PDB file of C-alpha atoms in Angstrom:
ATOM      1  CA  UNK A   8       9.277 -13.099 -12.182  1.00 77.00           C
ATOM      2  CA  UNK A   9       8.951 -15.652  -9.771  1.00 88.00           C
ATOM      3  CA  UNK A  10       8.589 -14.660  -6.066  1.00 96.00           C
ATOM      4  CA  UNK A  11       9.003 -16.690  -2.289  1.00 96.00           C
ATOM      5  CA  UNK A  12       7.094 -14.382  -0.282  1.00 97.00           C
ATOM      6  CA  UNK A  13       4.192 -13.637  -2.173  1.00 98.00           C
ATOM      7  CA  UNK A  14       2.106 -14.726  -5.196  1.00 97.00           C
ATOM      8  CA  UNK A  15       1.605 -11.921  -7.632  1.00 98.00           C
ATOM      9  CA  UNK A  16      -1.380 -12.269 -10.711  1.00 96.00           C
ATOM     10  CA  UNK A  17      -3.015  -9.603 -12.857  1.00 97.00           C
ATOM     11  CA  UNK A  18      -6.667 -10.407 -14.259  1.00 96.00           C
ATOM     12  CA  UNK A  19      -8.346  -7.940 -15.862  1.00 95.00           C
ATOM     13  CA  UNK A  20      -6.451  -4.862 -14.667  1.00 97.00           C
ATOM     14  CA  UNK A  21      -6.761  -6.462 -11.312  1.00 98.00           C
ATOM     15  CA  UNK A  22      -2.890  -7.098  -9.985  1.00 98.00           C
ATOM     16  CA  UNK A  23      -3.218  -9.725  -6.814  1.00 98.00           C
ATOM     17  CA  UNK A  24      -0.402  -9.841  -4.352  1.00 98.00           C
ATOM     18  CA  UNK A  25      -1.050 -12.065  -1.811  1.00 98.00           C
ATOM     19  CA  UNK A  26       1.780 -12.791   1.081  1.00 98.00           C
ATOM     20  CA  UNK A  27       1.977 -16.420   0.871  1.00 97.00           C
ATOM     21  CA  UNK A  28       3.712 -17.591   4.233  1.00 96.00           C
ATOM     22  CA  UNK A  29       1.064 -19.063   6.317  1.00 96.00           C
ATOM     23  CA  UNK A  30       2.859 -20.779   8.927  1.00 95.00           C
ATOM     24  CA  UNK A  31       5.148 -17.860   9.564  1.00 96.00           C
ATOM     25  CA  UNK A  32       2.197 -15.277   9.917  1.00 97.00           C
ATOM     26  CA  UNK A  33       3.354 -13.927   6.397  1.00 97.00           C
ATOM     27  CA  UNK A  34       6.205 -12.237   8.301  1.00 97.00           C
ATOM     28  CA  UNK A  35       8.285  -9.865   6.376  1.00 97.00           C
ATOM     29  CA  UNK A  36      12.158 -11.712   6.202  1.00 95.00           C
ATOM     30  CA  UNK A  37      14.621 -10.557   4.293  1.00 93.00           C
ATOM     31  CA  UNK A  38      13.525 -12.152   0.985  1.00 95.00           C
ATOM     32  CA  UNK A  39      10.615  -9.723   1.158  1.00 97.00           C
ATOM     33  CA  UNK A  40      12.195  -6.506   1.439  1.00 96.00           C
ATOM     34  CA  UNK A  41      14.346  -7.212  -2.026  1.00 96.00           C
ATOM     35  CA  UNK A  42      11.180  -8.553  -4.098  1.00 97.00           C
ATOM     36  CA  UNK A  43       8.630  -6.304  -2.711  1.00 98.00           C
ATOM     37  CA  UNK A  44       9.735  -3.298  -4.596  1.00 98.00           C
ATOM     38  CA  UNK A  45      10.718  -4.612  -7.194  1.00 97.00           C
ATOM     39  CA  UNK A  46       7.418  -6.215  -7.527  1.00 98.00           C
ATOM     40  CA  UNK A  47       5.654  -2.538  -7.223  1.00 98.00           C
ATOM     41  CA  UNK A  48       8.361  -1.256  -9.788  1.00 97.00           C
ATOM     42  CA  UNK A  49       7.253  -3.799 -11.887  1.00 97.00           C
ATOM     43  CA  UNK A  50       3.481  -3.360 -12.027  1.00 98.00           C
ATOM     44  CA  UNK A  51       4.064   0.651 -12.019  1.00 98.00           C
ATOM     45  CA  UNK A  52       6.523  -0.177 -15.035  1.00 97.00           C
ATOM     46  CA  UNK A  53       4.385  -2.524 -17.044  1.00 96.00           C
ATOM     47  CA  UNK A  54       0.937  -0.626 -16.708  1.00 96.00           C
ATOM     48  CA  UNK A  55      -0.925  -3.745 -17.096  1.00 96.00           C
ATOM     49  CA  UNK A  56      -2.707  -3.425 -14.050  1.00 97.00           C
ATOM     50  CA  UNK A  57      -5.298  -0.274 -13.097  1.00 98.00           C
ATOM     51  CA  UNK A  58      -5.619  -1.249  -9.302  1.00 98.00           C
ATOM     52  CA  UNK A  59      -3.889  -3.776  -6.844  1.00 98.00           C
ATOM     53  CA  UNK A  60      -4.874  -5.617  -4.151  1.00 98.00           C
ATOM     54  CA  UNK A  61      -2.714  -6.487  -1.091  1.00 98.00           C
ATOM     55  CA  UNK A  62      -3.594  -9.770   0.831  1.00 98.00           C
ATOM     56  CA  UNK A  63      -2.538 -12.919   2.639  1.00 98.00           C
ATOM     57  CA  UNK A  64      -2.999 -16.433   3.210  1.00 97.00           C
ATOM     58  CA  UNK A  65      -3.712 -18.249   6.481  1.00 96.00           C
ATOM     59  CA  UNK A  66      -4.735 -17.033   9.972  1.00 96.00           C
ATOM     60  CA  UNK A  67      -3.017 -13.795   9.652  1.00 97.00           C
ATOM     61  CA  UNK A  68      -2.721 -10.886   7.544  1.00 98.00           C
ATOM     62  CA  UNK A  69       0.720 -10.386   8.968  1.00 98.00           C
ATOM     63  CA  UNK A  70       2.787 -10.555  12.001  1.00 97.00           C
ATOM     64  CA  UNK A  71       5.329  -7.772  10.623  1.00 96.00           C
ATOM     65  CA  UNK A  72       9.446  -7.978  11.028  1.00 94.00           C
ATOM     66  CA  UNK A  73      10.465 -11.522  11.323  1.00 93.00           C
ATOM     67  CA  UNK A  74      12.136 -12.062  13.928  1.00 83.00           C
ATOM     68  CA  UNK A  75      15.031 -13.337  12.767  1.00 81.00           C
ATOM     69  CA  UNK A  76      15.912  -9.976  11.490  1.00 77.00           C
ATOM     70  CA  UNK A  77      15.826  -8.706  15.062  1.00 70.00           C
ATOM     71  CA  UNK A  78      17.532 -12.230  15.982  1.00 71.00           C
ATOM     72  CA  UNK A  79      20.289 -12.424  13.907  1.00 72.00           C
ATOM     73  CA  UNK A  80      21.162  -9.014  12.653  1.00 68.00           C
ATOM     74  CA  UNK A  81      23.572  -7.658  10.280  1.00 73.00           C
ATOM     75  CA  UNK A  82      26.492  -7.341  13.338  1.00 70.00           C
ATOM     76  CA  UNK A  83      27.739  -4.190  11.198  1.00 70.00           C
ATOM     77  CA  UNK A  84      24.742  -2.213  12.050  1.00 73.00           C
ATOM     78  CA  UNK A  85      26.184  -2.428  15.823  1.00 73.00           C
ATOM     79  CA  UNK A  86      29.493  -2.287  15.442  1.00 79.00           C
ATOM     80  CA  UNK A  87      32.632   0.444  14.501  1.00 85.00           C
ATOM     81  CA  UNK A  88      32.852   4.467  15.049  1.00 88.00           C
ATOM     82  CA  UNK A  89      29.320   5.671  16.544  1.00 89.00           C
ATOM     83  CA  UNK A  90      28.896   8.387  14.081  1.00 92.00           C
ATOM     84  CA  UNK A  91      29.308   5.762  11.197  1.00 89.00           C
ATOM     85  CA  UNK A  92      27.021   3.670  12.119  1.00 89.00           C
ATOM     86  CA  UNK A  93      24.114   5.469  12.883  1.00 91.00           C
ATOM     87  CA  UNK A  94      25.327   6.709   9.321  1.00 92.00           C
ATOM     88  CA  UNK A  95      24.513   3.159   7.639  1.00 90.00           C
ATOM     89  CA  UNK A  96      21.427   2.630  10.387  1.00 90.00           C
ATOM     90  CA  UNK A  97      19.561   5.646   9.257  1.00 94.00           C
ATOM     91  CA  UNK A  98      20.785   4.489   5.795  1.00 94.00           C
ATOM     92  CA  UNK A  99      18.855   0.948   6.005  1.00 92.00           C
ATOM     93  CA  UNK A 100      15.583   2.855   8.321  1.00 95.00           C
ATOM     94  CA  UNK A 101      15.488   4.812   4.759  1.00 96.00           C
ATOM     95  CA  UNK A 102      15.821   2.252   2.126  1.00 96.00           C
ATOM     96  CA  UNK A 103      12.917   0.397   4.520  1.00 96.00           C
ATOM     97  CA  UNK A 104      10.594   3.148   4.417  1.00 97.00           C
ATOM     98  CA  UNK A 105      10.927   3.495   0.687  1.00 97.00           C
ATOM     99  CA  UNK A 106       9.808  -0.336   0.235  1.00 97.00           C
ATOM    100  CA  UNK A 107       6.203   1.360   1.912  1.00 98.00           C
ATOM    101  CA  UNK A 108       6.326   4.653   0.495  1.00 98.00           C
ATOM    102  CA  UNK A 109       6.675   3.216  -2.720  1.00 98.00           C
ATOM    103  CA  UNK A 110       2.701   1.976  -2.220  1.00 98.00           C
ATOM    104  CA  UNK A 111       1.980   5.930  -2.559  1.00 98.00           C
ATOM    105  CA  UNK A 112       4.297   6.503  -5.034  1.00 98.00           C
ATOM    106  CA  UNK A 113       3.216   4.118  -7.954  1.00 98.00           C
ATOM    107  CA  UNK A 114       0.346   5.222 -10.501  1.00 97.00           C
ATOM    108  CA  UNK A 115      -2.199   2.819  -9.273  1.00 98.00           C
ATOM    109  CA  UNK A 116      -4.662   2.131  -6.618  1.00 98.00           C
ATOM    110  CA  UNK A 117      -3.561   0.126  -3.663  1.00 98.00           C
ATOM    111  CA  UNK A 118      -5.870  -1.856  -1.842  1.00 98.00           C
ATOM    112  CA  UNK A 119      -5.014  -3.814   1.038  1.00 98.00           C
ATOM    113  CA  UNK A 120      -7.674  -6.187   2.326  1.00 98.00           C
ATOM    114  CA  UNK A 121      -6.806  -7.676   6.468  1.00 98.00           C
ATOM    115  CA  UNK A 122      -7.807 -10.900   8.231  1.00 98.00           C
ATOM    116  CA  UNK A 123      -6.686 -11.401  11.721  1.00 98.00           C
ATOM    117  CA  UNK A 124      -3.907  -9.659  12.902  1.00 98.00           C
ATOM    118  CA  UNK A 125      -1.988  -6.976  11.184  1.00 98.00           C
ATOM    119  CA  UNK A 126       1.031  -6.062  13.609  1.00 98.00           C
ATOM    120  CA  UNK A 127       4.027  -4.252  13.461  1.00 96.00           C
ATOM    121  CA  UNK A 128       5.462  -3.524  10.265  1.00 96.00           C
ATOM    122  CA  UNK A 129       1.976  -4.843   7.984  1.00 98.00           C
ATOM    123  CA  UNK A 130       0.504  -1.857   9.915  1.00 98.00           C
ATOM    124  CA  UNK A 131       3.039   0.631   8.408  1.00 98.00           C
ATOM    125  CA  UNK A 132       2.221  -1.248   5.072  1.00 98.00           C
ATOM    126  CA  UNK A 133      -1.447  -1.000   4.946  1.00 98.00           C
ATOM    127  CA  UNK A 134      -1.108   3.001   6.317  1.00 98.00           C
ATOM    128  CA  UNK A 135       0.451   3.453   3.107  1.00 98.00           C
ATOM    129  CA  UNK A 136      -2.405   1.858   0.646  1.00 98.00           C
ATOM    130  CA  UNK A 137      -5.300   3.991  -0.345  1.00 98.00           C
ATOM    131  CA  UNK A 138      -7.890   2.066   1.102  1.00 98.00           C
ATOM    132  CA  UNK A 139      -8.344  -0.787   3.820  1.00 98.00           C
ATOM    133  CA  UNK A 140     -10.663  -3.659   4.227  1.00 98.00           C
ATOM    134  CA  UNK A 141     -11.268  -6.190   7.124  1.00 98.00           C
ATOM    135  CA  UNK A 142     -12.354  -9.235   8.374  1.00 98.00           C
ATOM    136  CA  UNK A 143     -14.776  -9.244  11.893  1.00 98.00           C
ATOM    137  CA  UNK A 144     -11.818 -10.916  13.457  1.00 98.00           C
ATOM    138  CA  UNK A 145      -9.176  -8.421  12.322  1.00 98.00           C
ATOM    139  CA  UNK A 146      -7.233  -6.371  14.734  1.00 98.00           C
ATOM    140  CA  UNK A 147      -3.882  -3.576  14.641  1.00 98.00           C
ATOM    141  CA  UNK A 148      -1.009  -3.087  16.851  1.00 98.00           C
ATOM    142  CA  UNK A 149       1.686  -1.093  16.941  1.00 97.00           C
ATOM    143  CA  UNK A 150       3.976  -3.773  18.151  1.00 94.00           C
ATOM    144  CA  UNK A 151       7.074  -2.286  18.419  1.00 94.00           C
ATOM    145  CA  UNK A 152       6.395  -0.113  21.612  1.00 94.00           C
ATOM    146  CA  UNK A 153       5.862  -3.657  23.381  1.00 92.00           C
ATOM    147  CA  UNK A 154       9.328  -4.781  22.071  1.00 90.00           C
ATOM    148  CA  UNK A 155      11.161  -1.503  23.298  1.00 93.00           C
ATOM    149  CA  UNK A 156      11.578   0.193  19.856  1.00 94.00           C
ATOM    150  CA  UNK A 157       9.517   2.953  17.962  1.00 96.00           C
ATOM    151  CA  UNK A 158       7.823   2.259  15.138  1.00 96.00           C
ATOM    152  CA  UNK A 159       9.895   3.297  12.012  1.00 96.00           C
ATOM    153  CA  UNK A 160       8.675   2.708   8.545  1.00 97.00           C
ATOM    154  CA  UNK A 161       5.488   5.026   8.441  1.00 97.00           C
ATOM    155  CA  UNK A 162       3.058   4.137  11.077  1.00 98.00           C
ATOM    156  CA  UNK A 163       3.561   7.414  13.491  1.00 98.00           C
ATOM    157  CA  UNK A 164       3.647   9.593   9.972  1.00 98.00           C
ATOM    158  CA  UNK A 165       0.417   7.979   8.208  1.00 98.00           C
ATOM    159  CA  UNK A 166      -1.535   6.601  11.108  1.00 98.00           C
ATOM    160  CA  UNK A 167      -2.572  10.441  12.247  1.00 98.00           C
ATOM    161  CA  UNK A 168      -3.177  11.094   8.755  1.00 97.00           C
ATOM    162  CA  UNK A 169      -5.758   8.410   8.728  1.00 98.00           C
ATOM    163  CA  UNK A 170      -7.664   8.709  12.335  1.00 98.00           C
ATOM    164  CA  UNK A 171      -8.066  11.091  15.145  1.00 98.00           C
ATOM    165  CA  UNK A 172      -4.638  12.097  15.892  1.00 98.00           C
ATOM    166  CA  UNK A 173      -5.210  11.640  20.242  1.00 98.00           C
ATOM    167  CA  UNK A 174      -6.558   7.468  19.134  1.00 98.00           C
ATOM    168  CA  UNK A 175      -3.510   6.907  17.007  1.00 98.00           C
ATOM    169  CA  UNK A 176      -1.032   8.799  19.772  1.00 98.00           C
ATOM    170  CA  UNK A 177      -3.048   6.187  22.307  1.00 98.00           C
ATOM    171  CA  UNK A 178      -2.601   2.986  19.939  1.00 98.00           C
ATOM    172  CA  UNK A 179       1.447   4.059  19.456  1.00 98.00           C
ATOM    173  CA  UNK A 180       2.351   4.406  23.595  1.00 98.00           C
ATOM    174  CA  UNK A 181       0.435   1.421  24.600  1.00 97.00           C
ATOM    175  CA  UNK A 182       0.544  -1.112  22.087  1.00 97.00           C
ATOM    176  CA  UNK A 183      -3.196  -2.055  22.383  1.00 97.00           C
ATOM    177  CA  UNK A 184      -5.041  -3.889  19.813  1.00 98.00           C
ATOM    178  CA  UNK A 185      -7.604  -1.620  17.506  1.00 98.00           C
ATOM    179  CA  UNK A 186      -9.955  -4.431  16.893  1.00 98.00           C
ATOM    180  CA  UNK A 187     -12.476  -4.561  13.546  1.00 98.00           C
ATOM    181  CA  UNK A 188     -15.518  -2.643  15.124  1.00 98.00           C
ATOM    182  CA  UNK A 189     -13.197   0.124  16.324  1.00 98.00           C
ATOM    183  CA  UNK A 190     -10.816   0.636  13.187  1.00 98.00           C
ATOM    184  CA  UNK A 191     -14.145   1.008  11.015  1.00 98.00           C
ATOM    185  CA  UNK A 192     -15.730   3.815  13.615  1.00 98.00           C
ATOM    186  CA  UNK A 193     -12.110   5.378  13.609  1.00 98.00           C
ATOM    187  CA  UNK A 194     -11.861   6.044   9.586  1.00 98.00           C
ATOM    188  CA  UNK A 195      -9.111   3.106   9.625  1.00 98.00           C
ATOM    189  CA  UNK A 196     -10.931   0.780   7.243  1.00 98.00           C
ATOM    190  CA  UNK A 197     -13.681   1.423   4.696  1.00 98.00           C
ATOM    191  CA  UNK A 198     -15.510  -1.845   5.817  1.00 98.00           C
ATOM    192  CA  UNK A 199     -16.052  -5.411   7.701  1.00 98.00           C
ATOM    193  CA  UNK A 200     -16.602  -8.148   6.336  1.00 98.00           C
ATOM    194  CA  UNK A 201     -18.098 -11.376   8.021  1.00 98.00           C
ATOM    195  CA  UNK A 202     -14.764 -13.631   6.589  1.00 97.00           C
ATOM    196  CA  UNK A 203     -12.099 -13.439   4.299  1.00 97.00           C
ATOM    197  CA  UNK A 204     -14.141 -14.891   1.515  1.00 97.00           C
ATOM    198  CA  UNK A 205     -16.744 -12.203   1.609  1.00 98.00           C
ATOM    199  CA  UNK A 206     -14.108  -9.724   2.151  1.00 98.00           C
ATOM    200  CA  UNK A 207     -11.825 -10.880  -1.097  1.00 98.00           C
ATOM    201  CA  UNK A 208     -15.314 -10.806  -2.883  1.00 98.00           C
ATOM    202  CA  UNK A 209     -16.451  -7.119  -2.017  1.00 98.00           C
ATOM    203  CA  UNK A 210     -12.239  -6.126  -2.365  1.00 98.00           C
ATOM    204  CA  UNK A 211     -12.432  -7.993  -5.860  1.00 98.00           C
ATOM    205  CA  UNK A 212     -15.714  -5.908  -6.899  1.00 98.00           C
ATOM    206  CA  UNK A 213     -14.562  -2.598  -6.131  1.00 98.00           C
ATOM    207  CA  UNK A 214     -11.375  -3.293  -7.384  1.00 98.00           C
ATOM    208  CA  UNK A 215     -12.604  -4.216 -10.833  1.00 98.00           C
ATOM    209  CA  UNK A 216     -14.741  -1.458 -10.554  1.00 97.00           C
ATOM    210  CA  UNK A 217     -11.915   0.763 -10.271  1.00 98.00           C
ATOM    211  CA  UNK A 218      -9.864  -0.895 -13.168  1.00 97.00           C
ATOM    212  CA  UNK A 219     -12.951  -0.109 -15.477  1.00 96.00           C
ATOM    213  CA  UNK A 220     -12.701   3.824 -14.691  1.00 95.00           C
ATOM    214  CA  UNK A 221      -9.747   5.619 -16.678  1.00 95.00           C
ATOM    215  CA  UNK A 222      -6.413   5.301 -15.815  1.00 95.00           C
ATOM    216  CA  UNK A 223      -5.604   8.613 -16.444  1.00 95.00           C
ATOM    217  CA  UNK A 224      -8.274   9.897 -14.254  1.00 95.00           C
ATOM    218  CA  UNK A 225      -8.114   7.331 -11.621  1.00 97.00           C
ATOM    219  CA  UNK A 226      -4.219   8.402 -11.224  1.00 97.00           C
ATOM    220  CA  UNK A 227      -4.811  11.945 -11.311  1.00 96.00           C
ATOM    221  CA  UNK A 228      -7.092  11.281  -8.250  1.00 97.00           C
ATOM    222  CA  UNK A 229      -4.034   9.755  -6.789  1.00 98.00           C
ATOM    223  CA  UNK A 230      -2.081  11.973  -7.591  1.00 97.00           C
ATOM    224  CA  UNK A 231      -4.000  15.121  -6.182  1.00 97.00           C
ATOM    225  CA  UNK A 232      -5.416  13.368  -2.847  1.00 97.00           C
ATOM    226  CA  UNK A 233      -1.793  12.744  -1.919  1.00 97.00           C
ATOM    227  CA  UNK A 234      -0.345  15.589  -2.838  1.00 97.00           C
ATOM    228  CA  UNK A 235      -3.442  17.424  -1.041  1.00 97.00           C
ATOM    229  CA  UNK A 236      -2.527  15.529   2.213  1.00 96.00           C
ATOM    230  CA  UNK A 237       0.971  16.882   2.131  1.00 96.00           C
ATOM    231  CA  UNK A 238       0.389  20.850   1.142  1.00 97.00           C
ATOM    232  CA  UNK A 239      -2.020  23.636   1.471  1.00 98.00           C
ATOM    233  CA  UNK A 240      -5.013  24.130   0.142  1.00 97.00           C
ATOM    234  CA  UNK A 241      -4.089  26.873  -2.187  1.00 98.00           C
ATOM    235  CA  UNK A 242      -0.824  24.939  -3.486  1.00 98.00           C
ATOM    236  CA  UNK A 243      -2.534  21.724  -3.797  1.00 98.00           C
ATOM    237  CA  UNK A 244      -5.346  23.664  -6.068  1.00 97.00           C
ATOM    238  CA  UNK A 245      -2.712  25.575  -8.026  1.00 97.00           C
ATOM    239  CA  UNK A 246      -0.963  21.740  -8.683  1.00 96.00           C
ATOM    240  CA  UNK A 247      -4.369  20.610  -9.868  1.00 97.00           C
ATOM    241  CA  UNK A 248      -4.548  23.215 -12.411  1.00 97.00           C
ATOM    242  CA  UNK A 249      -1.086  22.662 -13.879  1.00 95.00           C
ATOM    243  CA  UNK A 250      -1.870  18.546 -13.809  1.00 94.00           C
ATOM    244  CA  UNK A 251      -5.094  19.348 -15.558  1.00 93.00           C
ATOM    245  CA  UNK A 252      -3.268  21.888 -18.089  1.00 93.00           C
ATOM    246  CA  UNK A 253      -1.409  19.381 -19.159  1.00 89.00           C
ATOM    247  CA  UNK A 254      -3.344  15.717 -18.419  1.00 87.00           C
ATOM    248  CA  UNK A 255      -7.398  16.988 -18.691  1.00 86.00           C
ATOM    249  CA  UNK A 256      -7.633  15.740 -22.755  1.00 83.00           C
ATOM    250  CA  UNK A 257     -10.951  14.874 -24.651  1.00 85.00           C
ATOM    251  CA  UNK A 258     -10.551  11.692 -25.151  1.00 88.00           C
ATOM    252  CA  UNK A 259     -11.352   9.446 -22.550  1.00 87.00           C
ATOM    253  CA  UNK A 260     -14.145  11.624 -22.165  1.00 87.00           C
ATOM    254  CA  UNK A 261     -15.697  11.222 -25.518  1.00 88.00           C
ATOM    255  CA  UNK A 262     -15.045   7.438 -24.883  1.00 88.00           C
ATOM    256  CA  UNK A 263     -17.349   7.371 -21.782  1.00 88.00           C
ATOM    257  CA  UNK A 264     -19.890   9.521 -23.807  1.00 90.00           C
ATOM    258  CA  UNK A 265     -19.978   6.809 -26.890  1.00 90.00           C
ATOM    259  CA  UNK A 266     -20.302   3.953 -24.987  1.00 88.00           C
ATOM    260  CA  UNK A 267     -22.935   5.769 -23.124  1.00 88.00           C
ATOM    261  CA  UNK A 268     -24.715   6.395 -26.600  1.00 89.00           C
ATOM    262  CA  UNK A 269     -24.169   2.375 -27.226  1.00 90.00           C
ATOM    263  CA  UNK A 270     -25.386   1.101 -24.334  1.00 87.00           C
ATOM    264  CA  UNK A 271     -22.031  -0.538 -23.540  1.00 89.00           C
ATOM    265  CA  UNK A 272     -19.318  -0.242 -21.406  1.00 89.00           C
ATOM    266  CA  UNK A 273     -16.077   1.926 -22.317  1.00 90.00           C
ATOM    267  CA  UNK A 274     -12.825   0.699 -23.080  1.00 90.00           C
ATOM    268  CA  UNK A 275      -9.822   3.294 -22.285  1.00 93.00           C
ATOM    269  CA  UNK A 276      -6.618   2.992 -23.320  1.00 92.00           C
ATOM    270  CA  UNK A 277      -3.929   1.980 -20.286  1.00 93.00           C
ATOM    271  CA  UNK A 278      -1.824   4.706 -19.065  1.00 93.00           C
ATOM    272  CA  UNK A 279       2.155   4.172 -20.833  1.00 93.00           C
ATOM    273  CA  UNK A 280       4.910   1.377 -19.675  1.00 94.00           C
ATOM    274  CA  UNK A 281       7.658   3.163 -17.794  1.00 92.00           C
ATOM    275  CA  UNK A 282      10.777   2.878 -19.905  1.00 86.00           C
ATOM    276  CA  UNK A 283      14.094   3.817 -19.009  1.00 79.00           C
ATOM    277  CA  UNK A 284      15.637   7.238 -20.560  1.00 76.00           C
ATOM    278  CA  UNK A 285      16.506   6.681 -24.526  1.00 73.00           C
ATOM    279  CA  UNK A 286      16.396   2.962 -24.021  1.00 70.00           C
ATOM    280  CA  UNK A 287      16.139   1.488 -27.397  1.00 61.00           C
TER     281      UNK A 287
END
């Protein structure tokens, strides 16, 4: 499928999505909210890829909402019976938030790798992938509080989950930029990179690194982290023990010990296409 917001490749287990509007800061219009799920449904679907990698073209990673969404809204949203339409406007907050969540949701690894500013909404995207990487010149705002509005689609839910909960409560009521040095001491991102080329280059490496590992495994980990983040202790031990009754088999295991025994590398079997129920 062909796509106007971003450019979408899979190399080696390796799925690239890369927002590909430059000139408008790779803002998120209304073309992107229809073929960014089904993008992720896709790659969840098809299993060809192991890991993917979330970046962008041009000065910035993203500048969030476009603005013409706030410019030229739906008038529905603001018009008719109150109760109605905060009906249909927690309706659309939703169907937004699952666009993000959706980054959690699939099987695979998300990595999202940030040059210049990531603002607004890309922040409530990149909360939402396992692991982030930057550029020197990077920085993160929560833009909305400047604009008047709280941030909806997962920043105030992940953003705590991800650095000291008093930083993040800081970065939501001002609106201040978390530049490179600080989101790296903060937990936000795993590491800086000098430019974007370097950064892609390091992203690439671990990501291919990652595709190499079992799917089965490397989704399990997934699986359990998130899960973890979301539940006890004791329930999130008693779920691993029912995922590995029924996951933990022999045989990707025995494939790491050959190819040990061979000098090689192993080869593992993807995880299975998602099919719909008793489709022929």
């Amino acid at each position: 499928m062909l796509y106007t917001t971003f450019e979408l490749d899979v190399i080696e287990g390796v799925a690239k999505l890369t927002l590909n509007r430059p000139q408008e800061y790779n803002s998120m219009n209304r073309a992107f909210w229809q073929e960014f799920p089904l993008a992720l449904q896709a790659l969840d679907s098809a299993a060809e890829a192991r890991v993917i990698v979330l970046t962008s073209t041009g000065k910035h990673f993203s500048a969030g909402m476009d603005l013409e969404i706030f410019s030229q809204p739906d008038a529905s949203l603001f018009g008719g019976e109150a109760g109605r339409r905060a009906e249909a406007m927690r309706r659309l907050v939703l169907q937004l938030q699952d666009c993000f969540s959706l980054l959690e949701q699939i099987r695979m690894p998300v990595i999202s790798a940030v040059q210049g500013g990531c603002i607004g909404g890309a922040l409530d995207l990149v909360c939402a992938a396992d692991m982030r990487y930057c550029t020197q010149d990077a920085f993160f705002t929560i833009k909305e509080t400047e604009l008047g509005m709280t941030a909806d689609l997962g920043t105030l839910q992940r953003l705590p989950q991800l650095i000291p909960t008093g930083l993040a409560r800081e970065l939501a009521y001002t609106g201040r930029k978390m530049h490179a040095d600080e989101a790296l001491k903060s937990g936000l991102v795993n590491q800086v990179f000098s430019d974007s080329e370097q950064m892609m280059t390091g992203v690439m490496q671990i990501a291919k690194e990652i595709a190499s590992r079992s799917p089965l495994a490397v989704t399990g980990c997934k699986q359990m982290i998130n899960y973890a983040r979301d539940h006890s202790i004791a329930d999130s031990l008693n779920f691993m023990a029912t995922w590995q009754a029924g996951m933990f088999q022999p045989t990707d295991m025995m494939q790491t010990f050959a190819a040990k025994m061979q000098k090689k590398a192993p080869t593992f079997d993807p995880i299975r296409p998602i099919v719909e129920a008793f489709q022929d």
